[in-house]
mmCIF file of C-alpha atoms in Angstrom:
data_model
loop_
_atom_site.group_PDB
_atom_site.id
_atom_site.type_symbol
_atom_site.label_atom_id
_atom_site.label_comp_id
_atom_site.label_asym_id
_atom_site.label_seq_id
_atom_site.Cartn_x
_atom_site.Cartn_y
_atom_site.Cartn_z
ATOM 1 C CA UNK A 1154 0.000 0.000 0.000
ATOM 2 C CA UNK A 1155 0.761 3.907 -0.084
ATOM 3 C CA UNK A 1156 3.338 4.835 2.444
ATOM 4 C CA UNK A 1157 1.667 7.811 4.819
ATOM 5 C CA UNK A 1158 4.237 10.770 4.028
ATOM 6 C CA UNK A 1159 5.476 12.703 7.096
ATOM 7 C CA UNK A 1160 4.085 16.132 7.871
ATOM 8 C CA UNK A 1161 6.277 18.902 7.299
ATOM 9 C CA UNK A 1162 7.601 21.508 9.963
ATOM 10 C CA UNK A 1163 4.780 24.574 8.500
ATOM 11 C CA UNK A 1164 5.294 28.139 9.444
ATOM 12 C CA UNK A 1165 2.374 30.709 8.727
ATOM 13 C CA UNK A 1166 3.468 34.504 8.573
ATOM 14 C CA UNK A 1167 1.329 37.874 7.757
ATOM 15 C CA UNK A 1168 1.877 39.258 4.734
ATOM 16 C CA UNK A 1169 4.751 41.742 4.772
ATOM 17 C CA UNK A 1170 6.159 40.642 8.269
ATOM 18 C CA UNK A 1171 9.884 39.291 7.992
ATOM 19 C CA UNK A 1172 9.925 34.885 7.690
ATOM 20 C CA UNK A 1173 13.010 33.345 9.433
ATOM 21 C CA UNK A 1174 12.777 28.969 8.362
ATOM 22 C CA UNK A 1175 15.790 27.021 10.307
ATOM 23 C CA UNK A 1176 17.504 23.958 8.825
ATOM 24 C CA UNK A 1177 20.001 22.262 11.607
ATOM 25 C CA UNK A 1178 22.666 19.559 10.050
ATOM 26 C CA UNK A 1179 24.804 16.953 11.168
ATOM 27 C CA UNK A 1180 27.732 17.047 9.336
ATOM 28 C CA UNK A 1181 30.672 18.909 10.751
ATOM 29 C CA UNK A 1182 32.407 18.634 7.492
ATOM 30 C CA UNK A 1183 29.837 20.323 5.355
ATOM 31 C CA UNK A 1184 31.190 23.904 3.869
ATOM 32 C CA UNK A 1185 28.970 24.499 1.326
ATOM 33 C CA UNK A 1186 24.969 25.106 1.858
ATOM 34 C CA UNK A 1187 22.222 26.678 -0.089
ATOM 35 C CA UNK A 1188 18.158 27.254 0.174
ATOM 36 C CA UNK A 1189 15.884 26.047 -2.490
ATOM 37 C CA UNK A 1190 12.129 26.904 -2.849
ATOM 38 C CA UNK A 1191 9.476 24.534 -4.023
ATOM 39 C CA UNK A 1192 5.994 25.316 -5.599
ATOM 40 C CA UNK A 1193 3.516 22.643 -5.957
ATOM 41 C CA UNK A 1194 4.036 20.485 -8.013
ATOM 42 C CA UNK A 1195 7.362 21.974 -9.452
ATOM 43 C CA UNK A 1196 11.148 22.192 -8.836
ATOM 44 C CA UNK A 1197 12.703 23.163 -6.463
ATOM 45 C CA UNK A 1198 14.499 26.754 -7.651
ATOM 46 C CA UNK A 1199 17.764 28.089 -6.186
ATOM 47 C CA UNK A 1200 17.487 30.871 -3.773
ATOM 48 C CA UNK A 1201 20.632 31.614 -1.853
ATOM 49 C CA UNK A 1202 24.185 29.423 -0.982
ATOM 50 C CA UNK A 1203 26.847 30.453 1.545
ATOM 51 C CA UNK A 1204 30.100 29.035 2.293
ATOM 52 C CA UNK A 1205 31.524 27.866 5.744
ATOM 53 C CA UNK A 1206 34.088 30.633 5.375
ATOM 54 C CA UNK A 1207 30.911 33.390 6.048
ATOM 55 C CA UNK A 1208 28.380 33.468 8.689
ATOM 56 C CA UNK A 1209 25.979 35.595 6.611
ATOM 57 C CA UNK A 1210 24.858 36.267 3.120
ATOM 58 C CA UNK A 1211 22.349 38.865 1.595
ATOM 59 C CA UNK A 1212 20.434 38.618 -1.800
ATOM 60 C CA UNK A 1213 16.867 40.275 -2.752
ATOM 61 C CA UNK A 1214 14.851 40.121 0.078
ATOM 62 C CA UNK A 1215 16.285 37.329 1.278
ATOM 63 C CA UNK A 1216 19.261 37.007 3.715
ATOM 64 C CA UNK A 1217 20.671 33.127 4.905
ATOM 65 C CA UNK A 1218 22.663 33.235 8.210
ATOM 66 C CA UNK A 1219 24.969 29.880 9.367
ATOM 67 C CA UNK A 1220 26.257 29.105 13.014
ATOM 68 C CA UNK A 1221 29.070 26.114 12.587
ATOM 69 C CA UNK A 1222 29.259 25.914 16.405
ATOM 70 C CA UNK A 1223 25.685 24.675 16.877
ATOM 71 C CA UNK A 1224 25.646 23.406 12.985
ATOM 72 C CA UNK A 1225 22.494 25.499 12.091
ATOM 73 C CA UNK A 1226 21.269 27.460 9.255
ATOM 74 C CA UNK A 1227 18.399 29.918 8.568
ATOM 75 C CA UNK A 1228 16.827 31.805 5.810
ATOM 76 C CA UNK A 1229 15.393 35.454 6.384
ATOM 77 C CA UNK A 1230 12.467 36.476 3.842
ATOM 78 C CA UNK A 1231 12.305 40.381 4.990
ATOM 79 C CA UNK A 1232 8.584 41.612 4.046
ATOM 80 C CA UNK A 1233 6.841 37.797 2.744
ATOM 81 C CA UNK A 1234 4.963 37.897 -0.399
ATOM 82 C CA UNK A 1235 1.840 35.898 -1.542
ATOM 83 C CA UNK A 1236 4.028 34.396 -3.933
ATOM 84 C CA UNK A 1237 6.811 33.024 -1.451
ATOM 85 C CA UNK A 1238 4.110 30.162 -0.356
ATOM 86 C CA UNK A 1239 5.932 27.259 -0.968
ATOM 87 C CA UNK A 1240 8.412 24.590 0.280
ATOM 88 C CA UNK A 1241 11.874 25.542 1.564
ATOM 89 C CA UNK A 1242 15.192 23.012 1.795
ATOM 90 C CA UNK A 1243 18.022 23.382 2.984
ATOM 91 C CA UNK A 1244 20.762 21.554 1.170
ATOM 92 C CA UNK A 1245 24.688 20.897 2.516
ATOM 93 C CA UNK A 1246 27.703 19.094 1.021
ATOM 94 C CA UNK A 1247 31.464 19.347 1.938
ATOM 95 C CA UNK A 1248 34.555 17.243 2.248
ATOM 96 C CA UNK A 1249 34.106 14.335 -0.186
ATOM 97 C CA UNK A 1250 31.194 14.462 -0.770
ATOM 98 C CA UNK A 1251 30.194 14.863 -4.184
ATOM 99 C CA UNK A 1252 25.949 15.301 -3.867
ATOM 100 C CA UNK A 1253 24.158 17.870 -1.505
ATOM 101 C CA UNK A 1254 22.315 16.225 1.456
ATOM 102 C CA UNK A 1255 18.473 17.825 1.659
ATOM 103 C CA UNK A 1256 16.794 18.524 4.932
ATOM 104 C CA UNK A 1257 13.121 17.638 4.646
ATOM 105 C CA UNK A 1258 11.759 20.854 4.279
ATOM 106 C CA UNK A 1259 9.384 23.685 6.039
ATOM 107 C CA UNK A 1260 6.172 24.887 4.353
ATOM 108 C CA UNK A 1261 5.863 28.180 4.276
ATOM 109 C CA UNK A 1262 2.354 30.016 4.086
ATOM 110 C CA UNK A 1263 1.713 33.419 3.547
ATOM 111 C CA UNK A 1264 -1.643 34.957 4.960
ATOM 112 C CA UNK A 1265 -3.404 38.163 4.210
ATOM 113 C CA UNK B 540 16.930 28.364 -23.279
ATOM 114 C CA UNK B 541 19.637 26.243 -20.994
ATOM 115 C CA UNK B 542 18.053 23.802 -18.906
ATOM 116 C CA UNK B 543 16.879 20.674 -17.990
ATOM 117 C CA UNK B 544 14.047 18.670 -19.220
ATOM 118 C CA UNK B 545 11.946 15.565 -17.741
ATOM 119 C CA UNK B 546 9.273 13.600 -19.851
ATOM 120 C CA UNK B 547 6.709 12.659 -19.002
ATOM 121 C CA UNK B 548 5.117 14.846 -16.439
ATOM 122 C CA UNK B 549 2.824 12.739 -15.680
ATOM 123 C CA UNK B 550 2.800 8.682 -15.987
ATOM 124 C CA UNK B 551 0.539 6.071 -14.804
ATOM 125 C CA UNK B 552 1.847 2.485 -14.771
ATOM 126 C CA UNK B 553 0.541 -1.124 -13.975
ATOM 127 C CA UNK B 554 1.995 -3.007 -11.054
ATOM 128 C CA UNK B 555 4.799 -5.490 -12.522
ATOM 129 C CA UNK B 556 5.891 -3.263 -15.088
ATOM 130 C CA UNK B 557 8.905 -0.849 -15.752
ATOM 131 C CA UNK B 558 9.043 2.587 -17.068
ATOM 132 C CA UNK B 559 11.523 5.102 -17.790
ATOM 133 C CA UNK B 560 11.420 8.527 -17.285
ATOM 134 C CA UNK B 561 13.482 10.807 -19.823
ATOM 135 C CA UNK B 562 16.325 13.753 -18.457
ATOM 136 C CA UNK B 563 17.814 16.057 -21.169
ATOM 137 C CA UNK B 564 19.987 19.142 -20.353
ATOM 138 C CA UNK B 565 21.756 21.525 -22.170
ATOM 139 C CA UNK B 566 23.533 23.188 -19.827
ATOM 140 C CA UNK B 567 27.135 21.371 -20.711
ATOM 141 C CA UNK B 568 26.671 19.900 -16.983
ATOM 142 C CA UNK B 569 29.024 17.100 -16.082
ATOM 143 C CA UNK B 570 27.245 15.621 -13.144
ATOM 144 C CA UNK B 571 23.441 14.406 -13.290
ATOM 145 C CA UNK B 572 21.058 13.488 -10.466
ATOM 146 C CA UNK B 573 17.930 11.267 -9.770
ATOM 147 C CA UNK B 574 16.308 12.283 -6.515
ATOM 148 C CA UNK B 575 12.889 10.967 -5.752
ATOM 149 C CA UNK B 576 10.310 13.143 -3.201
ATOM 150 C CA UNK B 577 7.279 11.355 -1.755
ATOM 151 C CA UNK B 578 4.531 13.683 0.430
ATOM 152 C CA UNK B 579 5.415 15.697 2.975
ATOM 153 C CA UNK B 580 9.421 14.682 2.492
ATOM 154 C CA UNK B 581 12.707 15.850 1.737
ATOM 155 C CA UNK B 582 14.380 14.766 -1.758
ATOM 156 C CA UNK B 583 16.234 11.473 -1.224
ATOM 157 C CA UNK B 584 18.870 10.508 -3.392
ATOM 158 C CA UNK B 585 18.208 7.668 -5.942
ATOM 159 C CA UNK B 586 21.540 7.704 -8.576
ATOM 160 C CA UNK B 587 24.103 10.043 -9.792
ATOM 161 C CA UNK B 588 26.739 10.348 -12.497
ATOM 162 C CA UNK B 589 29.852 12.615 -12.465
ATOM 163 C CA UNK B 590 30.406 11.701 -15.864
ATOM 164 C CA UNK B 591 29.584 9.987 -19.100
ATOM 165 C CA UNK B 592 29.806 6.215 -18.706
ATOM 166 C CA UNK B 593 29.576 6.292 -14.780
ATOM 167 C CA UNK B 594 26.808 6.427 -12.578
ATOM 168 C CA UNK B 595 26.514 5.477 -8.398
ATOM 169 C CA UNK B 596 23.997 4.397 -6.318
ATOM 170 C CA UNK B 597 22.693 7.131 -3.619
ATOM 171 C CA UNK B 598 20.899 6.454 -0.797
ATOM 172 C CA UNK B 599 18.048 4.559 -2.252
ATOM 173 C CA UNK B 600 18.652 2.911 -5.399
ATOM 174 C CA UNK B 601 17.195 -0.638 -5.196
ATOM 175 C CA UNK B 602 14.337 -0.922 -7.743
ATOM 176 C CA UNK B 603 16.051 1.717 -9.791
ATOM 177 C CA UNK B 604 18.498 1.423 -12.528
ATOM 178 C CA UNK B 605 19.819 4.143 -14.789
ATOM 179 C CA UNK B 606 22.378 4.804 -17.938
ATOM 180 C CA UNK B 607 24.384 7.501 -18.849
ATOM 181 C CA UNK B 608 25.794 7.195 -22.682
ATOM 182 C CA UNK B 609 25.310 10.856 -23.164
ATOM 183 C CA UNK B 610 26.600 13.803 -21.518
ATOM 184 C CA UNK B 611 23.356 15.612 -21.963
ATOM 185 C CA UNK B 612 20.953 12.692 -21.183
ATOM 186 C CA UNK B 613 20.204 10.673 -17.860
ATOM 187 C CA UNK B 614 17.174 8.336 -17.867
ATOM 188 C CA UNK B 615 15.687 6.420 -14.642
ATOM 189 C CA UNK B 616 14.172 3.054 -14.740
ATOM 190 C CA UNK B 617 11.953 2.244 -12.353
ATOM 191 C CA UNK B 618 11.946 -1.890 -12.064
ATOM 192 C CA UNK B 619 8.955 -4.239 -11.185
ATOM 193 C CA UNK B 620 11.379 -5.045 -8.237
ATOM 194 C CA UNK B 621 10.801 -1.305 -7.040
ATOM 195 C CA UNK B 622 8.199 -1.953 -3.906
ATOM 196 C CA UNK B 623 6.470 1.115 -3.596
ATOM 197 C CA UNK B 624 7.172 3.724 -7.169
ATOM 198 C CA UNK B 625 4.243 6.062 -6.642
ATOM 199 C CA UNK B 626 6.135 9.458 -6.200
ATOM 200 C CA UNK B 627 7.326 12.855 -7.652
ATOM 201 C CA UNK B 628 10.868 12.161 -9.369
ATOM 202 C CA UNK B 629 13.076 15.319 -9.831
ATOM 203 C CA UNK B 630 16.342 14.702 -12.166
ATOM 204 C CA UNK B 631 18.783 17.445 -11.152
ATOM 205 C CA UNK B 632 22.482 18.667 -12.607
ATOM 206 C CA UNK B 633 25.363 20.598 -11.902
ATOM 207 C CA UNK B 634 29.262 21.265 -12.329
ATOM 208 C CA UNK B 635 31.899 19.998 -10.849
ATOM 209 C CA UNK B 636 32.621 19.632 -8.344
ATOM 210 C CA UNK B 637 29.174 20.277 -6.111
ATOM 211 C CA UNK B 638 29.754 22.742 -3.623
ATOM 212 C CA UNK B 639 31.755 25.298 -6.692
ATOM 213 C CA UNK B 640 27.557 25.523 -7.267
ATOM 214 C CA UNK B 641 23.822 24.759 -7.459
ATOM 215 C CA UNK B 642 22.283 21.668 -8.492
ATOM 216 C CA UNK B 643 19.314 22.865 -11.640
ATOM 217 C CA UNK B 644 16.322 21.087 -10.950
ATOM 218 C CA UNK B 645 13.849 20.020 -14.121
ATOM 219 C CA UNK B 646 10.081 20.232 -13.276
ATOM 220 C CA UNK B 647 10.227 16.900 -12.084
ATOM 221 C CA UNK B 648 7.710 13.785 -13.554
ATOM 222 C CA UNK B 649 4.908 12.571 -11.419
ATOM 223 C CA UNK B 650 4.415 8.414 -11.338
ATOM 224 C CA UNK B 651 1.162 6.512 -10.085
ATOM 225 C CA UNK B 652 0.933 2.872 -10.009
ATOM 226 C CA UNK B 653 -2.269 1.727 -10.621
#
């Protein structure tokens, strides 16, 4: 039969307050990270990567901060849209490893 | 345009038999990805290839098998031995090596077993 899917971490904001999604990961070795977004039913699109050699990173809107010491990452939407609804990973890789490790997600849902 | 593209979007398919979903890209990419995404969940890592004539198994490739003959195309086959194939598959690709950049996603194919 189907498996029964696990339910994702959600996080409901107003719109135009500031988001902030966390990602925590395991792997001390990991120096490379980035945010995705997902829409129903799509791809997931690029947002923002930082290395381990910053602790903070600003694009349009959206700023990702990383703390090695208590391995944990987080992605800053300053004033959330209708149209930033959607699913966000985080994604690491480092050392070796030649594929980025996803975290499972947070669903993000704009209200008006 | 550069990018990558999965066929079908959508694909229905009996119990017992196999299918293959299609990955093209044109973005001169040397490494390809299969992930596979089920409700609710992360992407988990199927196969991936670094380059043309090699492929390895990620963290959940039994049922699965895939080729790489082409630097451009990557197709998935998902086996009768695959227990449980009803999900959202999303073929990815990027440079070399990983973390120099991001992985491009294609709009991904839905499969439902009947």
């Amino acid at each position: 039969g189907e498996s029964v899917g696990l339910h994702l971490p959600t996080l409901s904001v107003q719109e135009g307050d500031n988001s902030i999604i966390n990602c925590a990961y395991s792997n001390s070795a990991s120096d490379y990270f980035i945010w995705y977004k997902q829409e129903s039913g799509k791809g997931p699109q690029f947002i923002i990567d930082i290395r381990s050699n910053m602790d903070k990173r600003q694009g349009q809107r959206v700023t990702v901060l990383l703390n090695k010491t208590v391995k944990h990452l987080s992605l800053q939407i300053a004033a959330t849209q209708p149209g930033d609804s959607a699913v966000y990973f985080c994604a690491e890789a480092g050392g070796s490893a030649r594929q980025l490790t996803f975290g499972s997600g947070t669903q993000l849902t704009v209200l008006p | 345009d550069g990018g990558i593209t999965q066929s079908p979007k959508y694909l229905f398919r009996k119990e017992g038999q196999n299918v293959t979903l299609s990955c093209e890209q044109n973005l001169n990419h040397d490494a390809m990805y299969w992930y596979r995404q089920d409700p609710g969940q992360g992407l988990r890592l199927i196969y991936y290839s670094q380059i043309v004539n090699d492929f390895q198994k990620g963290d959940i490739a039994e049922g699965y098998s895939v080729s790489r003959e082409k630097k451009e195309s990557f197709p998935l086959t998902v086996t009768s031995a695959q227990k449980n194939p009803t999900a959202f598959y999303l073929c990815a690709s990027s440079r070399q090596p990983i973390n120099t950049g991001e992985l491009f996603f294609g709009e991904g194919s839905r499969l439902t077993v009947l």
